[in-house]
Coordinates of C-alpha atoms in Angstrom, one line a residue:
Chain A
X96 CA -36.0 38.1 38.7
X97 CA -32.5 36.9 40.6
X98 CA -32.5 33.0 40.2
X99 CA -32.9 32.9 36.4
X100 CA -30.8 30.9 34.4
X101 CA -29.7 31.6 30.2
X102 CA -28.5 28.7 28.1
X103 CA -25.1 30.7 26.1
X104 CA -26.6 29.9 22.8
X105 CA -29.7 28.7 21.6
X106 CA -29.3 25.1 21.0
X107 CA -27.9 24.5 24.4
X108 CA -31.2 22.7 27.1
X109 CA -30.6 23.4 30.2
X110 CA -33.8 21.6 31.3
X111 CA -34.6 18.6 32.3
X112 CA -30.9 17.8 31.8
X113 CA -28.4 19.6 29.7
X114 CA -28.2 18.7 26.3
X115 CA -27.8 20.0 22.8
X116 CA -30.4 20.4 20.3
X117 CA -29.6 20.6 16.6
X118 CA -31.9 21.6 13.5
X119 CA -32.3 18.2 11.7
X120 CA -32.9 17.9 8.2
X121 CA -36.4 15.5 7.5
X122 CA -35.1 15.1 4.4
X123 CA -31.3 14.2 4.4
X124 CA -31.0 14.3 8.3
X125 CA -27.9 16.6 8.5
X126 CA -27.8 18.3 11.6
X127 CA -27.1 22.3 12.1
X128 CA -26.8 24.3 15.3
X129 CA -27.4 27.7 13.8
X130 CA -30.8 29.3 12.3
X131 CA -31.7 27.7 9.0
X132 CA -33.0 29.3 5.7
X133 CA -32.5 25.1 4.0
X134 CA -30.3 22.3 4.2
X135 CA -26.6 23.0 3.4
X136 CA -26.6 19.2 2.4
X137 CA -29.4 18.8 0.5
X138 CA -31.4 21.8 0.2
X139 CA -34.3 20.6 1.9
X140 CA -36.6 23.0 3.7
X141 CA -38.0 20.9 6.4
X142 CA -36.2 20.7 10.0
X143 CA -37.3 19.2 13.2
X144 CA -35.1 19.5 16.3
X145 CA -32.9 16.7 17.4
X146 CA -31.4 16.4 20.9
X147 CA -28.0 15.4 20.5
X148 CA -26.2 12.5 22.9
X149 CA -24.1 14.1 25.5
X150 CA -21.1 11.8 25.5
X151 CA -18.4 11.3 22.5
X152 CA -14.6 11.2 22.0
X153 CA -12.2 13.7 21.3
X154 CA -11.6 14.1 17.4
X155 CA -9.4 17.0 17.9
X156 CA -8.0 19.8 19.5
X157 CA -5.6 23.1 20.0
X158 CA -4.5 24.3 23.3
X159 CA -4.6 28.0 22.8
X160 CA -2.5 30.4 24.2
X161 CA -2.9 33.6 22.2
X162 CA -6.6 35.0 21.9
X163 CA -8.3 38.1 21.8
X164 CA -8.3 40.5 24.7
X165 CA -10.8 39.2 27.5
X166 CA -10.4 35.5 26.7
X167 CA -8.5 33.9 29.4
X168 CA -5.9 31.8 28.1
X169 CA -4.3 28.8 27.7
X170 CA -7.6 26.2 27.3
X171 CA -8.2 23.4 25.3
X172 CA -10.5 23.8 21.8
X173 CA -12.0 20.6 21.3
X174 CA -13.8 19.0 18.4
X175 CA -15.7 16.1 19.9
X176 CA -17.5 13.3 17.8
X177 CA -20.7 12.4 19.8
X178 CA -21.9 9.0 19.8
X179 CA -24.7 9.4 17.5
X180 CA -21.8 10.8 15.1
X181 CA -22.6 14.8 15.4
X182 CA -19.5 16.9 15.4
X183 CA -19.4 19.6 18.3
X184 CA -16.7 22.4 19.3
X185 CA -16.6 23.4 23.0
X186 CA -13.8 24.0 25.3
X187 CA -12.2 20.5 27.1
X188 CA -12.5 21.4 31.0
X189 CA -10.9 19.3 34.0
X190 CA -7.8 18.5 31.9
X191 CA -4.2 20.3 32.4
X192 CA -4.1 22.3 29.1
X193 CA -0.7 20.8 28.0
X194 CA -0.3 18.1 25.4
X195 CA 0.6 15.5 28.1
X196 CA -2.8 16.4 29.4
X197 CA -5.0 16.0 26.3
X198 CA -5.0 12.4 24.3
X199 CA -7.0 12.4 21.6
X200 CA -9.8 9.7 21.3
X201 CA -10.6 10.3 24.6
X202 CA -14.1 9.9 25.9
X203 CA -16.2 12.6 26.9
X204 CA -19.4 13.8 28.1
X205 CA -20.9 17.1 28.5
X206 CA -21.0 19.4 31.3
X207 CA -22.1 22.6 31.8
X208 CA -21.5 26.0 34.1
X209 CA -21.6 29.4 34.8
X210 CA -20.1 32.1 32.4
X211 CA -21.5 35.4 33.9
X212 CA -24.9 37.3 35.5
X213 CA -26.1 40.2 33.7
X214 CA -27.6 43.3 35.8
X215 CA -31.1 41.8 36.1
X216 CA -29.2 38.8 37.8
X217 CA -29.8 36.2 35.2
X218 CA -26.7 33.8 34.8
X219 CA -25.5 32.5 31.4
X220 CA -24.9 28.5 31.2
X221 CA -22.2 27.7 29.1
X222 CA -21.3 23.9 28.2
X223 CA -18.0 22.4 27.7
X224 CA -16.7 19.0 27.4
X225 CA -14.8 16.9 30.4
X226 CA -13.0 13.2 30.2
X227 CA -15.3 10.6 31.6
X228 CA -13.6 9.1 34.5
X229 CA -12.1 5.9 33.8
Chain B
X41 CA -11.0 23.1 -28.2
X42 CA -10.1 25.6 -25.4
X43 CA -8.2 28.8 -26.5
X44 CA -5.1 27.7 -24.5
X45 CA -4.3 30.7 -21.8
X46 CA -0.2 31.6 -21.0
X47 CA 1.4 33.7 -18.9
X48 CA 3.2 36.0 -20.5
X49 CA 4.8 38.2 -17.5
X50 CA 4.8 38.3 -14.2
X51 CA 6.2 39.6 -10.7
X52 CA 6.2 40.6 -7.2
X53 CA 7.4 42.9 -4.7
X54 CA 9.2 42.0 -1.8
X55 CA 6.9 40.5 0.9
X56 CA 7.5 42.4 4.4
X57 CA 6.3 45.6 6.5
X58 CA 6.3 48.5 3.6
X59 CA 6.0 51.2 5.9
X60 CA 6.4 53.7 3.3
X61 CA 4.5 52.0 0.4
X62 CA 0.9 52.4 0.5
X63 CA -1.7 49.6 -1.0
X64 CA -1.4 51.7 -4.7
X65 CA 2.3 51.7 -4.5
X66 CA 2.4 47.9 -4.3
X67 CA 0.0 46.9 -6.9
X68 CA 1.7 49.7 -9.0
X69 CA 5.1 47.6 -8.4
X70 CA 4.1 44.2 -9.1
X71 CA 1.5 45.5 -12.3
X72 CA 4.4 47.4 -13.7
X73 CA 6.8 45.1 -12.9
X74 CA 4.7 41.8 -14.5
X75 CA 4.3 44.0 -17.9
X76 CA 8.0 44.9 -17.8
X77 CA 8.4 41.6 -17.9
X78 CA 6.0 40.3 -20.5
X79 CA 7.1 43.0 -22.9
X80 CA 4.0 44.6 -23.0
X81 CA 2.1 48.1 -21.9
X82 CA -0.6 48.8 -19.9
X83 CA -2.5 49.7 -23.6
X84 CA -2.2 46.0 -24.1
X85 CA -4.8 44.9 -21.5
X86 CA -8.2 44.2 -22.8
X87 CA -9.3 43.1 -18.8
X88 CA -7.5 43.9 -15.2
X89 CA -8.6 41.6 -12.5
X90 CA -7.7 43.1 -8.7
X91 CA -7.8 40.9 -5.7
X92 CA -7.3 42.6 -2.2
X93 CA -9.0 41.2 1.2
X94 CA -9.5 44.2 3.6
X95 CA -9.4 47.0 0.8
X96 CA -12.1 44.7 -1.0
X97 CA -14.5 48.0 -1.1
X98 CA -12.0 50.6 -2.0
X99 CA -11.9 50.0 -6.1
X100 CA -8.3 49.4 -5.8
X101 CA -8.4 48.5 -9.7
X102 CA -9.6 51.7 -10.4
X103 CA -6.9 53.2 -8.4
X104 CA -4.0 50.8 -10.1
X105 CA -4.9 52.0 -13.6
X106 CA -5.8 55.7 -12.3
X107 CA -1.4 55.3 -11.3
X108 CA -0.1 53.4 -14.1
X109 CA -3.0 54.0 -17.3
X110 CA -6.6 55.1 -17.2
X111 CA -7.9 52.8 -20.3
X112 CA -10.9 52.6 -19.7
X113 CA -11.1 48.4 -19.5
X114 CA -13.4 46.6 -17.4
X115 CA -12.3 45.9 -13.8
X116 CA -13.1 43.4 -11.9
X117 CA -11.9 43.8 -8.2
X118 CA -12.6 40.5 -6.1
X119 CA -12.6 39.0 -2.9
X120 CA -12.4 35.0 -2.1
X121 CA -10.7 35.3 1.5
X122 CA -7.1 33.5 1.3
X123 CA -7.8 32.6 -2.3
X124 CA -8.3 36.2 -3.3
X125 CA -5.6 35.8 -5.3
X126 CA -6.2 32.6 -7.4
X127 CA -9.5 34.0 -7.7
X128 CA -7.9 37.6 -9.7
X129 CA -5.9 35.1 -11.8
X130 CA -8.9 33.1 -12.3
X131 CA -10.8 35.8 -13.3
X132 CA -8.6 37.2 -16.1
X133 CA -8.2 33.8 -17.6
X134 CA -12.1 33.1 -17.8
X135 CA -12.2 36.6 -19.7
X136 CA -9.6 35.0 -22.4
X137 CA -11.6 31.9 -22.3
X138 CA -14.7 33.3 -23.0
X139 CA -13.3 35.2 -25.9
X140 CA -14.5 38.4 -24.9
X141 CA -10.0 39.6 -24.0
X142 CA -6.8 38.5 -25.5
X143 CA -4.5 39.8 -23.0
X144 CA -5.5 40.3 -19.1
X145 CA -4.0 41.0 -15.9
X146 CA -4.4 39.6 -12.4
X147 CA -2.8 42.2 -9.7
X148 CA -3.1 40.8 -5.5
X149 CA -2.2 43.0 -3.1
X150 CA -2.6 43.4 0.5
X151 CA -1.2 45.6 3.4
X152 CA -1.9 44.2 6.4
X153 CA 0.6 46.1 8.7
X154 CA 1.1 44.3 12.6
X155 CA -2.7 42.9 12.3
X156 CA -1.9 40.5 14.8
X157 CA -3.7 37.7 15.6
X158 CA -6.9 37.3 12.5
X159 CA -10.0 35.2 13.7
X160 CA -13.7 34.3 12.0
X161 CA -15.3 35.9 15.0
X162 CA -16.6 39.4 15.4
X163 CA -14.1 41.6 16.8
X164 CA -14.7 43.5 19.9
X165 CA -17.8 41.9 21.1
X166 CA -18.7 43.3 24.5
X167 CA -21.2 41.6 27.3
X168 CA -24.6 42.7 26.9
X169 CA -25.9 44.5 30.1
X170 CA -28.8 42.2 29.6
X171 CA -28.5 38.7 28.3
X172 CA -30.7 38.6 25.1
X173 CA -30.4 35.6 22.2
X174 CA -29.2 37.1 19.0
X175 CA -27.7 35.8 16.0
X176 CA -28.0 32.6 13.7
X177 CA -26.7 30.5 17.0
X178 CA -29.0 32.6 19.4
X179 CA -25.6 33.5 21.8
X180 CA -25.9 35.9 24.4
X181 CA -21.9 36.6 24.3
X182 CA -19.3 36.2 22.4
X183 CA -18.3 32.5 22.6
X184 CA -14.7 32.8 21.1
X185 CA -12.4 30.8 24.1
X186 CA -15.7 29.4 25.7
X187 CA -16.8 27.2 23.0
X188 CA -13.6 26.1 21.6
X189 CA -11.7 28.9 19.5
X190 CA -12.5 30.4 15.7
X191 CA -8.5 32.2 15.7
X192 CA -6.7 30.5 13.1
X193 CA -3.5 29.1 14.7
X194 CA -6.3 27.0 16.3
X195 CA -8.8 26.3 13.9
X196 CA -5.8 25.1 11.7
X197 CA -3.9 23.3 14.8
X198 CA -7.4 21.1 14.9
X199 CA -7.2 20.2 11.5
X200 CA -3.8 19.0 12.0
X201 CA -4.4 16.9 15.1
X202 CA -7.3 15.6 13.7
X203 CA -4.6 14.0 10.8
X204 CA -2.8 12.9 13.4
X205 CA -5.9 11.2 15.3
X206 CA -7.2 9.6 11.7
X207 CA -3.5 8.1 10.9
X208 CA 0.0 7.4 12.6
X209 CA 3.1 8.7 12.8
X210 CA 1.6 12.8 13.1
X211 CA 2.9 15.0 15.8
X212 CA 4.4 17.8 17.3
X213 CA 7.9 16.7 15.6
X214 CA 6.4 16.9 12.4
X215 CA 5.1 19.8 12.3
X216 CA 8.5 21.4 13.6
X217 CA 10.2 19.7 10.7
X218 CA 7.9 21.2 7.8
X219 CA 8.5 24.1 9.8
X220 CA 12.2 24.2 10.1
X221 CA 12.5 23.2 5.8
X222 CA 10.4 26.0 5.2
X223 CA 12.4 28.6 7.5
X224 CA 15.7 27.1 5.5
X225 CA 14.0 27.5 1.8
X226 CA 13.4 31.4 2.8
X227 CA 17.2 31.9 3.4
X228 CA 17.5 31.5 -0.8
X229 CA 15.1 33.8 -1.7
X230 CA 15.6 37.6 -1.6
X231 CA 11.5 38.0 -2.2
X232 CA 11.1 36.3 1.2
X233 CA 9.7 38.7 4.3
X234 CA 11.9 36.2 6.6
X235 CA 15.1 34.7 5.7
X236 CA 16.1 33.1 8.9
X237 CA 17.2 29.6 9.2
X238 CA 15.8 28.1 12.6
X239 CA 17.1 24.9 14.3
X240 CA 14.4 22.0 15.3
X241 CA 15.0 23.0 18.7
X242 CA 14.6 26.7 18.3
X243 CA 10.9 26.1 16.5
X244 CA 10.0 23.8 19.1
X245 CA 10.5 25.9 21.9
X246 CA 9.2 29.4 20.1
X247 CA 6.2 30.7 22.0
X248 CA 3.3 28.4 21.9
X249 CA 0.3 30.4 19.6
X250 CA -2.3 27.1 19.7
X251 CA -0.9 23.6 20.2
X252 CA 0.6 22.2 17.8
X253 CA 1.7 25.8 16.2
X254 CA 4.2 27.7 18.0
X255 CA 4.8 30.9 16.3
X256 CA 7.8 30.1 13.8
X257 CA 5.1 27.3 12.8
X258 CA 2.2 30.2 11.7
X259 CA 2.7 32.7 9.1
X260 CA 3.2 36.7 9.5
X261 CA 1.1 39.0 8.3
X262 CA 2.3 41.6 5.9
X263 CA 2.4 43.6 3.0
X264 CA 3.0 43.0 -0.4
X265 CA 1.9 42.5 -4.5
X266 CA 2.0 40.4 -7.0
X267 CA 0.8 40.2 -11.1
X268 CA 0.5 38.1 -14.0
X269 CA -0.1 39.4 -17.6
X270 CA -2.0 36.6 -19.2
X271 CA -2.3 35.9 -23.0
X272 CA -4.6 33.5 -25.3
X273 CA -2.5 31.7 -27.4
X274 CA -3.3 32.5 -30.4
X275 CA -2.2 36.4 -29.7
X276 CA 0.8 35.1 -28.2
X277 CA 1.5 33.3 -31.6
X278 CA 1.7 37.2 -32.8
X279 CA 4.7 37.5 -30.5
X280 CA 8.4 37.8 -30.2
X281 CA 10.2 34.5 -30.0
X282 CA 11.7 35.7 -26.5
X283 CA 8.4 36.6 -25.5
X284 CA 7.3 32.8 -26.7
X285 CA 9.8 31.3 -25.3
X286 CA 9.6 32.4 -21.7
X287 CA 5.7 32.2 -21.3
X288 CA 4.4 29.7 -19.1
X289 CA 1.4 27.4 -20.0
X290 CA -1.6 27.1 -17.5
X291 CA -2.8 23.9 -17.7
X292 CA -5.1 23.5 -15.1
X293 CA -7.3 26.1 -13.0
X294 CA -9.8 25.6 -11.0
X295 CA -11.3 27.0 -8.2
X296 CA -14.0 24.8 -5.9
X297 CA -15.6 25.8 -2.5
X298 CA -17.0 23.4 0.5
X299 CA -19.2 20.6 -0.3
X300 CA -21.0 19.8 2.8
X301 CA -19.8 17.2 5.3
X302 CA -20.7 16.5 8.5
X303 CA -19.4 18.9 10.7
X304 CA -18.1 20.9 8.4
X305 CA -19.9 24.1 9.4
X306 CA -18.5 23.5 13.7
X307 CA -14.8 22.6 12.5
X308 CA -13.6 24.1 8.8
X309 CA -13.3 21.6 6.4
X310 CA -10.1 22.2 4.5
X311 CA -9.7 18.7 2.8
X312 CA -12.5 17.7 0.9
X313 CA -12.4 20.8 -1.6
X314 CA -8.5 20.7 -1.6
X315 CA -8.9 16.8 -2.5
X316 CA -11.7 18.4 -5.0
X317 CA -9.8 21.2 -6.4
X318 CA -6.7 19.0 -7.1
X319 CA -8.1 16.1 -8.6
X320 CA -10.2 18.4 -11.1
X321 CA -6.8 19.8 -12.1
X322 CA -4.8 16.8 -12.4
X323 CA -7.6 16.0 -14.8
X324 CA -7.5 18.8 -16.6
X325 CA -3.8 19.2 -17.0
X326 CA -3.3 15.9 -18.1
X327 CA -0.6 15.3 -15.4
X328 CA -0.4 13.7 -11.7
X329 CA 1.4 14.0 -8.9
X330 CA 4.3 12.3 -9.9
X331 CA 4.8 14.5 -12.8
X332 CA 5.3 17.6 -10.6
X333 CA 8.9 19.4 -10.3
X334 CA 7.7 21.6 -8.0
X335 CA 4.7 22.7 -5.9
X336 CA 3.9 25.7 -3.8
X337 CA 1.3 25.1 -1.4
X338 CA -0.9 27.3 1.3
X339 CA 1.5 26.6 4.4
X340 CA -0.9 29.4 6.6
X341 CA 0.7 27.2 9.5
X342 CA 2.6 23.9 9.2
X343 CA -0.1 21.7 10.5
X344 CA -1.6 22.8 7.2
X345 CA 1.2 21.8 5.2
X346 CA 0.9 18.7 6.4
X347 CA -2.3 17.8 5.9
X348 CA -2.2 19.2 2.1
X349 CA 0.2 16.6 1.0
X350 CA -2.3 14.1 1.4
X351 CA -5.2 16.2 0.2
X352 CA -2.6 17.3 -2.9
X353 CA -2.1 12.8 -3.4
X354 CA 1.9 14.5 -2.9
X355 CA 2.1 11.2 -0.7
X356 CA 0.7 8.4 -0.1
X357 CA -2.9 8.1 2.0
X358 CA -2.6 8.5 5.5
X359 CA 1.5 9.0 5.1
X360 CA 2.1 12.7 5.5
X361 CA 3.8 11.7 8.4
X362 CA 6.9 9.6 6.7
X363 CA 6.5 11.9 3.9
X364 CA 8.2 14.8 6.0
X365 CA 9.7 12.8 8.2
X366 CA 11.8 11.4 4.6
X367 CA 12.9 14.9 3.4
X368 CA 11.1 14.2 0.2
X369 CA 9.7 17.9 0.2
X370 CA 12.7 19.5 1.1
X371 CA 14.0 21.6 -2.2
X372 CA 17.0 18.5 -2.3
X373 CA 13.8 15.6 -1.9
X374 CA 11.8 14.1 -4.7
X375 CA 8.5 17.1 -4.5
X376 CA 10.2 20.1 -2.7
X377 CA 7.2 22.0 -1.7
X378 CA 7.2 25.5 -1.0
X379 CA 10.6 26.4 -2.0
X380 CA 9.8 30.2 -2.0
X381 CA 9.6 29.6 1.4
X382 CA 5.5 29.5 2.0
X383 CA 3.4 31.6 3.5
X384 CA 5.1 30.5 6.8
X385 CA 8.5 32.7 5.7
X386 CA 7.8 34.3 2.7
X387 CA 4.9 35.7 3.9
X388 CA 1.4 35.9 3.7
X389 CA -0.3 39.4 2.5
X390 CA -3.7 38.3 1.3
X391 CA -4.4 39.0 -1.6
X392 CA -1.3 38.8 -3.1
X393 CA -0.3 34.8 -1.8
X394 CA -2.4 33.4 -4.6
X395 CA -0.7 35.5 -7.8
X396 CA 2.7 35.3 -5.5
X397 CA 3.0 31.1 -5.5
X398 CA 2.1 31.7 -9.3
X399 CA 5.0 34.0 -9.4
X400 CA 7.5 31.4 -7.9
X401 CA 6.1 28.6 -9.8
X402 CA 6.5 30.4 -13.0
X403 CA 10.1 32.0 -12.3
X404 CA 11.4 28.2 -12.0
X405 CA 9.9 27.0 -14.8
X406 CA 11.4 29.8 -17.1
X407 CA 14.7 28.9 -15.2
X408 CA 15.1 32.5 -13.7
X409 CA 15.0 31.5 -10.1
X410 CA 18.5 32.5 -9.5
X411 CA 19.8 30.5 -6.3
X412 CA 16.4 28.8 -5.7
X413 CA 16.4 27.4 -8.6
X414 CA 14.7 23.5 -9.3
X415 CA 17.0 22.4 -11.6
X416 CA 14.9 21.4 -14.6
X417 CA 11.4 22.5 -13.7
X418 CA 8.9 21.7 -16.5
X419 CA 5.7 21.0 -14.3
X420 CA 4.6 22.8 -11.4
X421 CA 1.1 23.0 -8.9
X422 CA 0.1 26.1 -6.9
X423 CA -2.3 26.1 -3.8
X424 CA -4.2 28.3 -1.8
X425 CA -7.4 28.1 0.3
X426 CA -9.6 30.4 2.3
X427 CA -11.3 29.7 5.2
X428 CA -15.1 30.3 4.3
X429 CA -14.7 28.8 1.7
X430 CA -12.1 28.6 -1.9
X431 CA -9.9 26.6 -2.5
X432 CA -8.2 28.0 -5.8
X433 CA -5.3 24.8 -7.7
X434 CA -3.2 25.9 -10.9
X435 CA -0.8 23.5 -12.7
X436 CA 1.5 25.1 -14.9
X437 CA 3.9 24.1 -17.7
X438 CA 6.8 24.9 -19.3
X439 CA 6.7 26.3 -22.9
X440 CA 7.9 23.4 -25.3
X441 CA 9.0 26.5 -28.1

């Protein structure tokens, strides 16, 4: 089974192109990445998935430097803003992770890559975000 | 008409590593000391409310009275993450309300030891041998550090940056300054676990934790206790005229959680139900910003400060920025904020912060801070939030007897 290929959590597509998928609300249209039991917003009980742009701008972030054991340190946190105005949290990839490196309200897009094979040989796809080249 | 509620005593230990002490020995402290100093006994308390975070299963009420007087009251122990103790305080005021107690006490305590670093991820999640989706997100690993971070120097430094994206005149400076005043308040207060004084320079170049927070910018953790005896008003009419005269009105509590907002469940939302919390108790008191003497808010790390003086209306929209940058919540500025030194000095033991800032705001008020002192103070506001979500907001007066 070497070859196969696991999105790192379940509202990540890999296929045809990467994207993210969120549980939208029919009712109120809020948008949730996790498992629903209803809407947080509006309590409805009806979701259908939405696929969610994959470019945005960089609301905010932290360059991290102290984290548990096994998380490799510094990287950027960033909160991005996509354009259809859903809020995400990823890492920010391809920048120096310094403040002169990192301007917030910068564009972004989505990327994804490898995190790690498990012993059957399946790899785990992780996304992040990276600046959209000028 | 509301049966008015008062605090009749209060206090606190010393905030700090109390290596010696165990979690029983600091409730017993602050409990003991807070009816010392209402004049009262432990026979006096028709309700106890306990707040304590990571002991919230071990009964710890039932161990405080089992130490200081088994009277068979009912004990509420609670749990509201950083608001655990607001909620205590809370508690024992709703039972006065209600009319069911006359005379209640709230007890916080925590003992947190060298906890290190505290997150809102599992601890000590290992790679599976084999990838398999599980959890509300379907992960197959723990995505702390992959997807962004969930530790709290972090989660807080994006709250701050995103201030500082939404309006001008934020950054790194900024938060050193609230930073550095809150370093120099500690120096005055013998309660304090910290009571260094730290140049600009010296915060600046501390060891980064999460941009913007370097660590004299992010609270310690720690041990420590705090209590408040509570009173209705009309048993405290039954009272001595010392006893009368020192008790401290609460005019406001309230205690709100997250209402939803876009996004709110990817990047903690510590606004809205601040901005919630304090407007519902400006109402209730009777009294606005401007009115306030002193205020003690929840300074977890200074990019929080910051952005609580705009959700606290302390300044104007969009102007925490020039609000620091002017001094005005420096102890000598027109709103000193966090006098006792906040959370990022004085310390931050769980479950004791939110009866502690009631502690401070109450000692001023009675005009018993000693060198801390706010010359004057009639009218004060205390803070605390909990990631998860509570966000607890008392306004206190001074007696008019």
């Amino acid at each position: 089974m070497a070859g196969e290929r696991i999105p790192l959590v379940g509202y990540l597509v890999l296929e045809p192109q990467p994207h993210l998928v969120a549980n939208e609300c029919e009712s109120c249209r809020a948008r949730f990445f996790d498992r629903r039991n209803a809407c947080g917003s509006c309590g409805g009980r009806s979701f259908a998935p939405a696929p969610i742009a994959t470019t945005g701008h960089l609301r905010a972030f932290s360059i991290v430097h102290r984290a548990d054991p096994g998380v490799r340190v510094p990287f950027v946190s960033a909160i991005v803003e996509t354009v259809d105005g859903t809020t995400v949290r990823a890492n920010l990839v391809e920048v120096s992770p310094d403040p002169d490196g990192v301007r917030l309200g910068m564009p972004v897009r989505l990327v994804t890559y490898p995190v790690g094979i498990d012993s059957e040989g399946t790899e785990c796809i992780a996304f992040a975000f990276a600046p959209v080249a000028a | 008409m509301t049966e008015s509620v008062w605090i009749l005593g209060t206090a606190m230990t010393r905030f700090g590593r109390h290596e010696m002490l165990d979690l029983v020995d600091l409730a017993s402290e602050a409990a003991l000391g807070a009816l010392d100093d209402g004049g009262v006994s432990v026979n006096d308390l028709d309700v106890l409310a306990c707040g304590s975070l990571f002991s919230a299963n071990a009964g710890v009420g039932q161990q405080l009275l089992g130490q200081i007087g088994q009277t068979g009251i009912s004990i509420y122990n609670v749990a509201n993450a950083c608001a655990t103790g607001a909620t205590a305080i809370r508690v024992a005021l709703m039972a006065i309300r209600s009319g069911e107690a006359s005379m209640a006490m709230a007890v916080g305590v925590e003992k947190m030891g060298k906890m290190g670093l505290l997150t809102s991820s599992p601890k000590g999640s290992k790679a599976a041998e084999v990838f398999e989706p599980s959890g509300r997100f379907g992960s197959v690993r723990s995505v702390d550090g992959i997807l962004g971070t969930k530790t709290m120097p972090g989660v807080f430094g994006q709250a701050g940056m995103r201030y500082a994206h939404d309006h001008d005149g934020v950054g790194f400076d900024q938060f050193a300054r609230i930073a550095h005043k809150n370093h120099l308040h500690s120096t005055l207060n013998p309660l304090a676990q910290y009571q260094k004084k730290f140049s600009l320079a010296e915060i600046k170049a501390a060891p980064m934790m999460a941009y913007p927070n370097t660590l004299l910018m992010c609270c310690p953790t720690g041990d420590g206790a705090a209590a408040g005896v509570l009173v209705s008003g009309e048993r405290l009419r039954t009272l001595s005229a010392s006893q009368r005269r020192r008790a401290v009105k609460i005019s406001a509590s309230v205690l709100t959680s997250d209402p939803y907002v876009e996004g709110g469940q990817v990047q903690p939302d510590v606004n809205t139900l601040t901005r919630n919390a304090a407007d519902a108790a400006y109402e209730q008191a009777g009294v606005g910003p401007e009115d306030l003497d002193l205020v003690e808010l929840h300074d977890c790390f200074a990019s929080a400060e910051l952005i609580h003086y705009d959700n606290l209306r302390l300044c104007e929209p969009g102007g925490a920025g020039d609000f620091i940058d002017s001094g005005a919540p420096y102890r000598d500025g027109s709103v000193p904020v966090n006098v006792s030194g906040g959370l990022i000095s004085k310390g931050h033991p769980i479950g004791a912060t939110g009866v502690a800032n009631i502690y401070e705001i109450a000692t001023h008020l009675r005009d018993e801070a000693g060198d801390r002192q706010i010359p004057g103070a009639r009218v004060g506001l205390a803070h605390v939030i909990g990631l998860g979500s509570s966000c607890g907001v008392h306004i206190l007066e001074r007696s008019a007897a």
